[in-house]
Amino acid sequence: FDTIKKLGNGTLSISPAEVIAAELAAGGRKQAQEKAKNVVIRKKTISAFTGDLGRDFGDAQRLAYQRQPNASVVSVAAWDDTHLYLGWDVKDSTPWVNGADVPEYMYTCGDTVDFQLAIAQGADRKRGEAAAGDVRLSIGNLQGTATAVLFRPVAPERKGPNSRTFSSGVVKDYMIDSVELIKDARIEVRKSQSGYVVEAAIPLAALGLQLKPGFATTGDFGATHGNEGKQTALRTFWSNQATGIVDDDVFELKLQPGNWSELRFEE
């Protein structure tokens, strides 16, 4: 230590882009340490939701994951010929609060639950960017109403009436080809002092999805937690571990299909 010398005056400046690059590198290292995951989603019709995932989804495989002990999540899924059934049990000290005033920004404004899926077959499973057929379903509390919004980053019609452009301090213009509400979704929410349960029946037609036994693809389940309920401060996903970026509307929205795991639909 006797040989340490001051190198002169000055300041160290770190740009928002460098912060994002560091977070992406850290997330990539964490993802590389993950073991391969998979889930079998069984066929089951759920005619009514009670707020009890065990009762409603029966023996469906329960996916438990967390980044913080007080923000753990359990997800389940089922399907039949017309609907995809999804459930999340989320620990949250300020449950089901979201500050968004438009549905496409719920993911960055507090509590939401999330499901991501590759619908098209044959895409490179290690792809770094969304491809045709990749979708993201975000469900949140939009001014008192449980609302489901579907993002299709790559759709047949570009710059159409459903396209939206998102911006951040790092990316000026990031286009999602299609952003649509799923108005026919059946959603039930049960809140408690320690968290909330969301159950949803999503029409397969709204997703553009056809299911049959043996259909295998990749996808992910997740949830976002708000900072005092009004801004997303934590993103927790079952498969994707590169979720440390917050306070950036574009990188919070982007899909990372190379970090998804296998979903197999069976009887």
PDB file of N, CA, C and O in Angstrom, residues 8-77:
ATOM      1  N   GLY A   8      -4.222  11.505 -10.400  1.00  0.00           N
ATOM      2  CA  GLY A   8      -4.631  12.808 -10.900  1.00  0.00           C
ATOM      3  C   GLY A   8      -6.092  13.068 -10.637  1.00  0.00           C
ATOM      4  O   GLY A   8      -6.793  12.285  -9.996  1.00  0.00           O
ATOM      5  N   ASN A   9      -6.576  14.177 -11.133  1.00  0.00           N
ATOM      6  CA  ASN A   9      -7.972  14.568 -10.927  1.00  0.00           C
ATOM      7  C   ASN A   9      -8.839  14.091 -12.084  1.00  0.00           C
ATOM      8  O   ASN A   9      -8.358  13.754 -13.148  1.00  0.00           O
ATOM      9  N   GLY A  10     -10.130  14.131 -11.838  1.00  0.00           N
ATOM     10  CA  GLY A  10     -11.067  13.742 -12.886  1.00  0.00           C
ATOM     11  C   GLY A  10     -12.240  12.959 -12.328  1.00  0.00           C
ATOM     12  O   GLY A  10     -12.302  12.670 -11.126  1.00  0.00           O
ATOM     13  N   THR A  11     -13.161  12.630 -13.176  1.00  0.00           N
ATOM     14  CA  THR A  11     -14.349  11.868 -12.775  1.00  0.00           C
ATOM     15  C   THR A  11     -14.524  10.681 -13.703  1.00  0.00           C
ATOM     16  O   THR A  11     -14.048  10.695 -14.854  1.00  0.00           O
ATOM     17  N   LEU A  12     -15.201   9.680 -13.193  1.00  0.00           N
ATOM     18  CA  LEU A  12     -15.526   8.500 -13.981  1.00  0.00           C
ATOM     19  C   LEU A  12     -16.980   8.589 -14.397  1.00  0.00           C
ATOM     20  O   LEU A  12     -17.868   8.743 -13.551  1.00  0.00           O
ATOM     21  N   SER A  13     -17.227   8.523 -15.665  1.00  0.00           N
ATOM     22  CA  SER A  13     -18.586   8.636 -16.187  1.00  0.00           C
ATOM     23  C   SER A  13     -19.037   7.294 -16.746  1.00  0.00           C
ATOM     24  O   SER A  13     -18.316   6.675 -17.536  1.00  0.00           O
ATOM     25  N   ILE A  14     -20.221   6.833 -16.306  1.00  0.00           N
ATOM     26  CA  ILE A  14     -20.793   5.574 -16.799  1.00  0.00           C
ATOM     27  C   ILE A  14     -22.117   5.898 -17.475  1.00  0.00           C
ATOM     28  O   ILE A  14     -23.017   6.472 -16.862  1.00  0.00           O
ATOM     29  N   SER A  15     -22.249   5.539 -18.728  1.00  0.00           N
ATOM     30  CA  SER A  15     -23.448   5.870 -19.498  1.00  0.00           C
ATOM     31  C   SER A  15     -24.546   4.847 -19.250  1.00  0.00           C
ATOM     32  O   SER A  15     -24.271   3.716 -18.826  1.00  0.00           O
ATOM     33  N   PRO A  16     -25.816   5.216 -19.516  1.00  0.00           N
ATOM     34  CA  PRO A  16     -26.902   4.235 -19.415  1.00  0.00           C
ATOM     35  C   PRO A  16     -26.664   2.997 -20.276  1.00  0.00           C
ATOM     36  O   PRO A  16     -26.998   1.883 -19.876  1.00  0.00           O
ATOM     37  N   ALA A  17     -26.081   3.179 -21.445  1.00  0.00           N
ATOM     38  CA  ALA A  17     -25.812   2.033 -22.322  1.00  0.00           C
ATOM     39  C   ALA A  17     -24.803   1.090 -21.683  1.00  0.00           C
ATOM     40  O   ALA A  17     -24.915  -0.136 -21.816  1.00  0.00           O
ATOM     41  N   GLU A  18     -23.818   1.632 -20.965  1.00  0.00           N
ATOM     42  CA  GLU A  18     -22.826   0.787 -20.305  1.00  0.00           C
ATOM     43  C   GLU A  18     -23.440   0.031 -19.128  1.00  0.00           C
ATOM     44  O   GLU A  18     -23.076  -1.117 -18.852  1.00  0.00           O
ATOM     45  N   VAL A  19     -24.375   0.665 -18.444  1.00  0.00           N
ATOM     46  CA  VAL A  19     -25.084  -0.023 -17.362  1.00  0.00           C
ATOM     47  C   VAL A  19     -25.876  -1.209 -17.917  1.00  0.00           C
ATOM     48  O   VAL A  19     -25.848  -2.309 -17.357  1.00  0.00           O
ATOM     49  N   ILE A  20     -26.575  -0.980 -19.024  1.00  0.00           N
ATOM     50  CA  ILE A  20     -27.338  -2.058 -19.667  1.00  0.00           C
ATOM     51  C   ILE A  20     -26.409  -3.180 -20.105  1.00  0.00           C
ATOM     52  O   ILE A  20     -26.689  -4.371 -19.896  1.00  0.00           O
ATOM     53  N   ALA A  21     -25.268  -2.824 -20.705  1.00  0.00           N
ATOM     54  CA  ALA A  21     -24.318  -3.835 -21.171  1.00  0.00           C
ATOM     55  C   ALA A  21     -23.804  -4.665 -19.998  1.00  0.00           C
ATOM     56  O   ALA A  21     -23.654  -5.892 -20.114  1.00  0.00           O
ATOM     57  N   ALA A  22     -23.546  -4.028 -18.867  1.00  0.00           N
ATOM     58  CA  ALA A  22     -23.068  -4.760 -17.692  1.00  0.00           C
ATOM     59  C   ALA A  22     -24.137  -5.703 -17.165  1.00  0.00           C
ATOM     60  O   ALA A  22     -23.846  -6.850 -16.787  1.00  0.00           O
ATOM     61  N   GLU A  23     -25.397  -5.239 -17.129  1.00  0.00           N
ATOM     62  CA  GLU A  23     -26.496  -6.089 -16.670  1.00  0.00           C
ATOM     63  C   GLU A  23     -26.707  -7.275 -17.601  1.00  0.00           C
ATOM     64  O   GLU A  23     -26.957  -8.397 -17.150  1.00  0.00           O
ATOM     65  N   LEU A  24     -26.603  -7.042 -18.907  1.00  0.00           N
ATOM     66  CA  LEU A  24     -26.755  -8.136 -19.860  1.00  0.00           C
ATOM     67  C   LEU A  24     -25.644  -9.172 -19.697  1.00  0.00           C
ATOM     68  O   LEU A  24     -25.890 -10.378 -19.764  1.00  0.00           O
ATOM     69  N   ALA A  25     -24.430  -8.702 -19.471  1.00  0.00           N
ATOM     70  CA  ALA A  25     -23.311  -9.630 -19.282  1.00  0.00           C
ATOM     71  C   ALA A  25     -23.503 -10.449 -18.001  1.00  0.00           C
ATOM     72  O   ALA A  25     -23.283 -11.661 -17.989  1.00  0.00           O
ATOM     73  N   ALA A  26     -23.945  -9.781 -16.925  1.00  0.00           N
ATOM     74  CA  ALA A  26     -24.178 -10.497 -15.666  1.00  0.00           C
ATOM     75  C   ALA A  26     -25.305 -11.512 -15.828  1.00  0.00           C
ATOM     76  O   ALA A  26     -25.223 -12.640 -15.323  1.00  0.00           O
ATOM     77  N   GLY A  27     -26.372 -11.104 -16.534  1.00  0.00           N
ATOM     78  CA  GLY A  27     -27.477 -12.030 -16.772  1.00  0.00           C
ATOM     79  C   GLY A  27     -27.071 -13.219 -17.609  1.00  0.00           C
ATOM     80  O   GLY A  27     -27.522 -14.348 -17.370  1.00  0.00           O
ATOM     81  N   GLY A  28     -26.210 -12.975 -18.597  1.00  0.00           N
ATOM     82  CA  GLY A  28     -25.735 -14.074 -19.421  1.00  0.00           C
ATOM     83  C   GLY A  28     -24.936 -15.088 -18.622  1.00  0.00           C
ATOM     84  O   GLY A  28     -25.072 -16.297 -18.826  1.00  0.00           O
ATOM     85  N   ARG A  29     -24.137 -14.604 -17.699  1.00  0.00           N
ATOM     86  CA  ARG A  29     -23.351 -15.525 -16.858  1.00  0.00           C
ATOM     87  C   ARG A  29     -24.278 -16.340 -15.950  1.00  0.00           C
ATOM     88  O   ARG A  29     -24.078 -17.542 -15.760  1.00  0.00           O
ATOM     89  N   LYS A  30     -25.288 -15.681 -15.407  1.00  0.00           N
ATOM     90  CA  LYS A  30     -26.224 -16.387 -14.529  1.00  0.00           C
ATOM     91  C   LYS A  30     -27.016 -17.425 -15.318  1.00  0.00           C
ATOM     92  O   LYS A  30     -27.245 -18.543 -14.848  1.00  0.00           O
ATOM     93  N   GLN A  31     -27.438 -17.064 -16.530  1.00  0.00           N
ATOM     94  CA  GLN A  31     -28.196 -17.995 -17.363  1.00  0.00           C
ATOM     95  C   GLN A  31     -27.354 -19.220 -17.715  1.00  0.00           C
ATOM     96  O   GLN A  31     -27.857 -20.353 -17.749  1.00  0.00           O
ATOM     97  N   ALA A  32     -26.073 -19.006 -17.956  1.00  0.00           N
ATOM     98  CA  ALA A  32     -25.189 -20.104 -18.344  1.00  0.00           C
ATOM     99  C   ALA A  32     -25.035 -21.134 -17.229  1.00  0.00           C
ATOM    100  O   ALA A  32     -24.702 -22.294 -17.498  1.00  0.00           O
ATOM    101  N   GLN A  33     -25.292 -20.729 -15.996  1.00  0.00           N
ATOM    102  CA  GLN A  33     -25.168 -21.638 -14.861  1.00  0.00           C
ATOM    103  C   GLN A  33     -26.438 -22.445 -14.616  1.00  0.00           C
ATOM    104  O   GLN A  33     -26.442 -23.371 -13.806  1.00  0.00           O
ATOM    105  N   GLU A  34     -27.526 -22.085 -15.309  1.00  0.00           N
ATOM    106  CA  GLU A  34     -28.797 -22.761 -15.111  1.00  0.00           C
ATOM    107  C   GLU A  34     -28.816 -24.141 -15.764  1.00  0.00           C
ATOM    108  O   GLU A  34     -28.305 -24.324 -16.868  1.00  0.00           O
ATOM    109  N   LYS A  35     -29.422 -25.086 -15.082  1.00  0.00           N
ATOM    110  CA  LYS A  35     -29.635 -26.399 -15.664  1.00  0.00           C
ATOM    111  C   LYS A  35     -30.860 -26.368 -16.581  1.00  0.00           C
ATOM    112  O   LYS A  35     -31.759 -25.539 -16.397  1.00  0.00           O
ATOM    113  N   ALA A  36     -30.890 -27.253 -17.546  1.00  0.00           N
ATOM    114  CA  ALA A  36     -32.022 -27.325 -18.466  1.00  0.00           C
ATOM    115  C   ALA A  36     -33.315 -27.615 -17.699  1.00  0.00           C
ATOM    116  O   ALA A  36     -33.335 -28.438 -16.777  1.00  0.00           O
ATOM    117  N   LYS A  37     -34.389 -26.916 -18.080  1.00  0.00           N
ATOM    118  CA  LYS A  37     -35.682 -27.091 -17.424  1.00  0.00           C
ATOM    119  C   LYS A  37     -36.718 -27.531 -18.450  1.00  0.00           C
ATOM    120  O   LYS A  37     -36.577 -27.288 -19.648  1.00  0.00           O
ATOM    121  N   ASN A  38     -37.770 -28.149 -17.973  1.00  0.00           N
ATOM    122  CA  ASN A  38     -38.897 -28.482 -18.843  1.00  0.00           C
ATOM    123  C   ASN A  38     -40.126 -28.697 -17.977  1.00  0.00           C
ATOM    124  O   ASN A  38     -40.019 -28.962 -16.773  1.00  0.00           O
ATOM    125  N   VAL A  39     -41.278 -28.577 -18.592  1.00  0.00           N
ATOM    126  CA  VAL A  39     -42.542 -28.808 -17.905  1.00  0.00           C
ATOM    127  C   VAL A  39     -43.503 -29.489 -18.868  1.00  0.00           C
ATOM    128  O   VAL A  39     -43.536 -29.157 -20.061  1.00  0.00           O
ATOM    129  N   VAL A  40     -44.260 -30.451 -18.362  1.00  0.00           N
ATOM    130  CA  VAL A  40     -45.340 -31.083 -19.117  1.00  0.00           C
ATOM    131  C   VAL A  40     -46.648 -30.450 -18.681  1.00  0.00           C
ATOM    132  O   VAL A  40     -46.978 -30.432 -17.495  1.00  0.00           O
ATOM    133  N   ILE A  41     -47.385 -29.897 -19.639  1.00  0.00           N
ATOM    134  CA  ILE A  41     -48.660 -29.238 -19.372  1.00  0.00           C
ATOM    135  C   ILE A  41     -49.778 -30.181 -19.806  1.00  0.00           C
ATOM    136  O   ILE A  41     -49.867 -30.549 -20.979  1.00  0.00           O
ATOM    137  N   ARG A  42     -50.599 -30.600 -18.860  1.00  0.00           N
ATOM    138  CA  ARG A  42     -51.616 -31.622 -19.102  1.00  0.00           C
ATOM    139  C   ARG A  42     -52.946 -31.014 -19.545  1.00  0.00           C
ATOM    140  O   ARG A  42     -53.274 -29.871 -19.224  1.00  0.00           O
ATOM    141  N   LYS A  43     -53.718 -31.833 -20.246  1.00  0.00           N
ATOM    142  CA  LYS A  43     -55.025 -31.418 -20.729  1.00  0.00           C
ATOM    143  C   LYS A  43     -56.039 -31.488 -19.595  1.00  0.00           C
ATOM    144  O   LYS A  43     -56.191 -32.514 -18.926  1.00  0.00           O
ATOM    145  N   LYS A  44     -56.718 -30.376 -19.375  1.00  0.00           N
ATOM    146  CA  LYS A  44     -57.713 -30.297 -18.305  1.00  0.00           C
ATOM    147  C   LYS A  44     -58.565 -29.057 -18.541  1.00  0.00           C
ATOM    148  O   LYS A  44     -58.028 -27.977 -18.776  1.00  0.00           O
ATOM    149  N   THR A  45     -59.872 -29.200 -18.485  1.00  0.00           N
ATOM    150  CA  THR A  45     -60.776 -28.056 -18.599  1.00  0.00           C
ATOM    151  C   THR A  45     -61.083 -27.525 -17.200  1.00  0.00           C
ATOM    152  O   THR A  45     -61.478 -28.283 -16.317  1.00  0.00           O
ATOM    153  N   ILE A  46     -60.880 -26.230 -17.019  1.00  0.00           N
ATOM    154  CA  ILE A  46     -61.146 -25.583 -15.731  1.00  0.00           C
ATOM    155  C   ILE A  46     -62.318 -24.635 -15.931  1.00  0.00           C
ATOM    156  O   ILE A  46     -62.173 -23.564 -16.528  1.00  0.00           O
ATOM    157  N   SER A  47     -63.464 -25.031 -15.456  1.00  0.00           N
ATOM    158  CA  SER A  47     -64.680 -24.260 -15.713  1.00  0.00           C
ATOM    159  C   SER A  47     -64.867 -23.092 -14.758  1.00  0.00           C
ATOM    160  O   SER A  47     -65.575 -22.137 -15.067  1.00  0.00           O
ATOM    161  N   ALA A  48     -64.247 -23.158 -13.579  1.00  0.00           N
ATOM    162  CA  ALA A  48     -64.381 -22.077 -12.606  1.00  0.00           C
ATOM    163  C   ALA A  48     -63.087 -21.944 -11.826  1.00  0.00           C
ATOM    164  O   ALA A  48     -62.401 -22.939 -11.553  1.00  0.00           O
ATOM    165  N   PHE A  49     -62.740 -20.729 -11.461  1.00  0.00           N
ATOM    166  CA  PHE A  49     -61.551 -20.450 -10.672  1.00  0.00           C
ATOM    167  C   PHE A  49     -61.947 -20.132  -9.232  1.00  0.00           C
ATOM    168  O   PHE A  49     -62.884 -19.360  -8.998  1.00  0.00           O
ATOM    169  N   THR A  50     -61.220 -20.689  -8.280  1.00  0.00           N
ATOM    170  CA  THR A  50     -61.533 -20.481  -6.867  1.00  0.00           C
ATOM    171  C   THR A  50     -60.456 -19.697  -6.133  1.00  0.00           C
ATOM    172  O   THR A  50     -60.638 -19.342  -4.964  1.00  0.00           O
ATOM    173  N   GLY A  51     -59.308 -19.452  -6.767  1.00  0.00           N
ATOM    174  CA  GLY A  51     -58.189 -18.834  -6.094  1.00  0.00           C
ATOM    175  C   GLY A  51     -57.255 -19.828  -5.439  1.00  0.00           C
ATOM    176  O   GLY A  51     -56.232 -19.450  -4.868  1.00  0.00           O
ATOM    177  N   ASP A  52     -57.568 -21.114  -5.536  1.00  0.00           N
ATOM    178  CA  ASP A  52     -56.739 -22.194  -4.996  1.00  0.00           C
ATOM    179  C   ASP A  52     -56.156 -22.963  -6.178  1.00  0.00           C
ATOM    180  O   ASP A  52     -56.864 -23.749  -6.828  1.00  0.00           O
ATOM    181  N   LEU A  53     -54.876 -22.754  -6.465  1.00  0.00           N
ATOM    182  CA  LEU A  53     -54.278 -23.385  -7.639  1.00  0.00           C
ATOM    183  C   LEU A  53     -54.295 -24.899  -7.532  1.00  0.00           C
ATOM    184  O   LEU A  53     -54.479 -25.601  -8.531  1.00  0.00           O
ATOM    185  N   GLY A  54     -54.086 -25.436  -6.330  1.00  0.00           N
ATOM    186  CA  GLY A  54     -54.105 -26.878  -6.154  1.00  0.00           C
ATOM    187  C   GLY A  54     -55.453 -27.476  -6.468  1.00  0.00           C
ATOM    188  O   GLY A  54     -55.553 -28.516  -7.125  1.00  0.00           O
ATOM    189  N   ARG A  55     -56.511 -26.820  -6.017  1.00  0.00           N
ATOM    190  CA  ARG A  55     -57.859 -27.315  -6.282  1.00  0.00           C
ATOM    191  C   ARG A  55     -58.219 -27.173  -7.757  1.00  0.00           C
ATOM    192  O   ARG A  55     -58.791 -28.080  -8.360  1.00  0.00           O
ATOM    193  N   ASP A  56     -57.894 -26.028  -8.341  1.00  0.00           N
ATOM    194  CA  ASP A  56     -58.334 -25.752  -9.708  1.00  0.00           C
ATOM    195  C   ASP A  56     -57.520 -26.500 -10.766  1.00  0.00           C
ATOM    196  O   ASP A  56     -58.075 -26.989 -11.752  1.00  0.00           O
ATOM    197  N   PHE A  57     -56.202 -26.597 -10.568  1.00  0.00           N
ATOM    198  CA  PHE A  57     -55.328 -27.207 -11.569  1.00  0.00           C
ATOM    199  C   PHE A  57     -54.967 -28.652 -11.245  1.00  0.00           C
ATOM    200  O   PHE A  57     -54.255 -29.296 -12.017  1.00  0.00           O
ATOM    201  N   GLY A  58     -55.464 -29.160 -10.113  1.00  0.00           N
ATOM    202  CA  GLY A  58     -55.230 -30.556  -9.767  1.00  0.00           C
ATOM    203  C   GLY A  58     -53.760 -30.885  -9.609  1.00  0.00           C
ATOM    204  O   GLY A  58     -53.014 -30.172  -8.925  1.00  0.00           O
ATOM    205  N   ASP A  59     -53.301 -31.932 -10.282  1.00  0.00           N
ATOM    206  CA  ASP A  59     -51.926 -32.381 -10.128  1.00  0.00           C
ATOM    207  C   ASP A  59     -50.979 -31.751 -11.157  1.00  0.00           C
ATOM    208  O   ASP A  59     -49.908 -32.293 -11.441  1.00  0.00           O
ATOM    209  N   ALA A  60     -51.354 -30.602 -11.705  1.00  0.00           N
ATOM    210  CA  ALA A  60     -50.469 -29.903 -12.653  1.00  0.00           C
ATOM    211  C   ALA A  60     -49.126 -29.617 -11.996  1.00  0.00           C
ATOM    212  O   ALA A  60     -49.049 -29.307 -10.800  1.00  0.00           O
ATOM    213  N   GLN A  61     -48.081 -29.718 -12.774  1.00  0.00           N
ATOM    214  CA  GLN A  61     -46.734 -29.462 -12.267  1.00  0.00           C
ATOM    215  C   GLN A  61     -46.621 -28.020 -11.790  1.00  0.00           C
ATOM    216  O   GLN A  61     -46.974 -27.075 -12.507  1.00  0.00           O
ATOM    217  N   ARG A  62     -46.137 -27.844 -10.569  1.00  0.00           N
ATOM    218  CA  ARG A  62     -46.001 -26.511  -9.982  1.00  0.00           C
ATOM    219  C   ARG A  62     -44.572 -26.020 -10.191  1.00  0.00           C
ATOM    220  O   ARG A  62     -43.612 -26.683  -9.807  1.00  0.00           O
ATOM    221  N   LEU A  63     -44.444 -24.843 -10.789  1.00  0.00           N
ATOM    222  CA  LEU A  63     -43.136 -24.246 -11.054  1.00  0.00           C
ATOM    223  C   LEU A  63     -42.889 -23.166 -10.013  1.00  0.00           C
ATOM    224  O   LEU A  63     -43.572 -22.142  -9.998  1.00  0.00           O
ATOM    225  N   ALA A  64     -41.936 -23.384  -9.122  1.00  0.00           N
ATOM    226  CA  ALA A  64     -41.624 -22.438  -8.053  1.00  0.00           C
ATOM    227  C   ALA A  64     -40.299 -21.740  -8.366  1.00  0.00           C
ATOM    228  O   ALA A  64     -39.312 -22.395  -8.715  1.00  0.00           O
ATOM    229  N   TYR A  65     -40.278 -20.413  -8.228  1.00  0.00           N
ATOM    230  CA  TYR A  65     -39.066 -19.662  -8.543  1.00  0.00           C
ATOM    231  C   TYR A  65     -39.077 -18.336  -7.791  1.00  0.00           C
ATOM    232  O   TYR A  65     -40.136 -17.833  -7.405  1.00  0.00           O
ATOM    233  N   GLN A  66     -37.899 -17.767  -7.574  1.00  0.00           N
ATOM    234  CA  GLN A  66     -37.802 -16.499  -6.859  1.00  0.00           C
ATOM    235  C   GLN A  66     -36.438 -15.873  -7.072  1.00  0.00           C
ATOM    236  O   GLN A  66     -35.454 -16.553  -7.318  1.00  0.00           O
ATOM    237  N   ARG A  67     -36.384 -14.571  -6.986  1.00  0.00           N
ATOM    238  CA  ARG A  67     -35.123 -13.822  -6.909  1.00  0.00           C
ATOM    239  C   ARG A  67     -34.922 -13.275  -5.503  1.00  0.00           C
ATOM    240  O   ARG A  67     -33.799 -13.019  -5.093  1.00  0.00           O
ATOM    241  N   GLN A  68     -36.042 -13.071  -4.791  1.00  0.00           N
ATOM    242  CA  GLN A  68     -35.999 -12.632  -3.405  1.00  0.00           C
ATOM    243  C   GLN A  68     -36.998 -13.474  -2.612  1.00  0.00           C
ATOM    244  O   GLN A  68     -38.068 -13.808  -3.122  1.00  0.00           O
ATOM    245  N   PRO A  69     -36.680 -13.794  -1.342  1.00  0.00           N
ATOM    246  CA  PRO A  69     -37.579 -14.647  -0.563  1.00  0.00           C
ATOM    247  C   PRO A  69     -38.978 -14.077  -0.382  1.00  0.00           C
ATOM    248  O   PRO A  69     -39.949 -14.825  -0.316  1.00  0.00           O
ATOM    249  N   ASN A  70     -39.098 -12.752  -0.299  1.00  0.00           N
ATOM    250  CA  ASN A  70     -40.410 -12.141  -0.084  1.00  0.00           C
ATOM    251  C   ASN A  70     -41.143 -11.850  -1.383  1.00  0.00           C
ATOM    252  O   ASN A  70     -42.159 -11.146  -1.387  1.00  0.00           O
ATOM    253  N   ALA A  71     -40.633 -12.398  -2.499  1.00  0.00           N
ATOM    254  CA  ALA A  71     -41.261 -12.163  -3.803  1.00  0.00           C
ATOM    255  C   ALA A  71     -41.276 -13.454  -4.612  1.00  0.00           C
ATOM    256  O   ALA A  71     -41.053 -13.445  -5.824  1.00  0.00           O
ATOM    257  N   SER A  72     -41.544 -14.566  -3.949  1.00  0.00           N
ATOM    258  CA  SER A  72     -41.552 -15.860  -4.632  1.00  0.00           C
ATOM    259  C   SER A  72     -42.802 -16.017  -5.481  1.00  0.00           C
ATOM    260  O   SER A  72     -43.825 -15.372  -5.247  1.00  0.00           O
ATOM    261  N   VAL A  73     -42.714 -16.893  -6.482  1.00  0.00           N
ATOM    262  CA  VAL A  73     -43.815 -17.112  -7.424  1.00  0.00           C
ATOM    263  C   VAL A  73     -43.973 -18.613  -7.657  1.00  0.00           C
ATOM    264  O   VAL A  73     -42.987 -19.344  -7.734  1.00  0.00           O
ATOM    265  N   VAL A  74     -45.218 -19.048  -7.772  1.00  0.00           N
ATOM    266  CA  VAL A  74     -45.534 -20.403  -8.224  1.00  0.00           C
ATOM    267  C   VAL A  74     -46.451 -20.283  -9.435  1.00  0.00           C
ATOM    268  O   VAL A  74     -47.445 -19.542  -9.395  1.00  0.00           O
ATOM    269  N   SER A  75     -46.135 -20.992 -10.510  1.00  0.00           N
ATOM    270  CA  SER A  75     -46.954 -20.961 -11.724  1.00  0.00           C
ATOM    271  C   SER A  75     -47.417 -22.363 -12.091  1.00  0.00           C
ATOM    272  O   SER A  75     -46.704 -23.342 -11.842  1.00  0.00           O
ATOM    273  N   VAL A  76     -48.603 -22.435 -12.692  1.00  0.00           N
ATOM    274  CA  VAL A  76     -49.156 -23.691 -13.188  1.00  0.00           C
ATOM    275  C   VAL A  76     -49.851 -23.425 -14.518  1.00  0.00           C
ATOM    276  O   VAL A  76     -50.166 -22.275 -14.850  1.00  0.00           O
ATOM    277  N   ALA A  77     -50.108 -24.498 -15.267  1.00  0.00           N
ATOM    278  CA  ALA A  77     -50.785 -24.353 -16.551  1.00  0.00           C
ATOM    279  C   ALA A  77     -51.535 -25.627 -16.905  1.00  0.00           C
ATOM    280  O   ALA A  77     -51.198 -26.723 -16.428  1.00  0.00           O
TER     281      ALA A  77
END
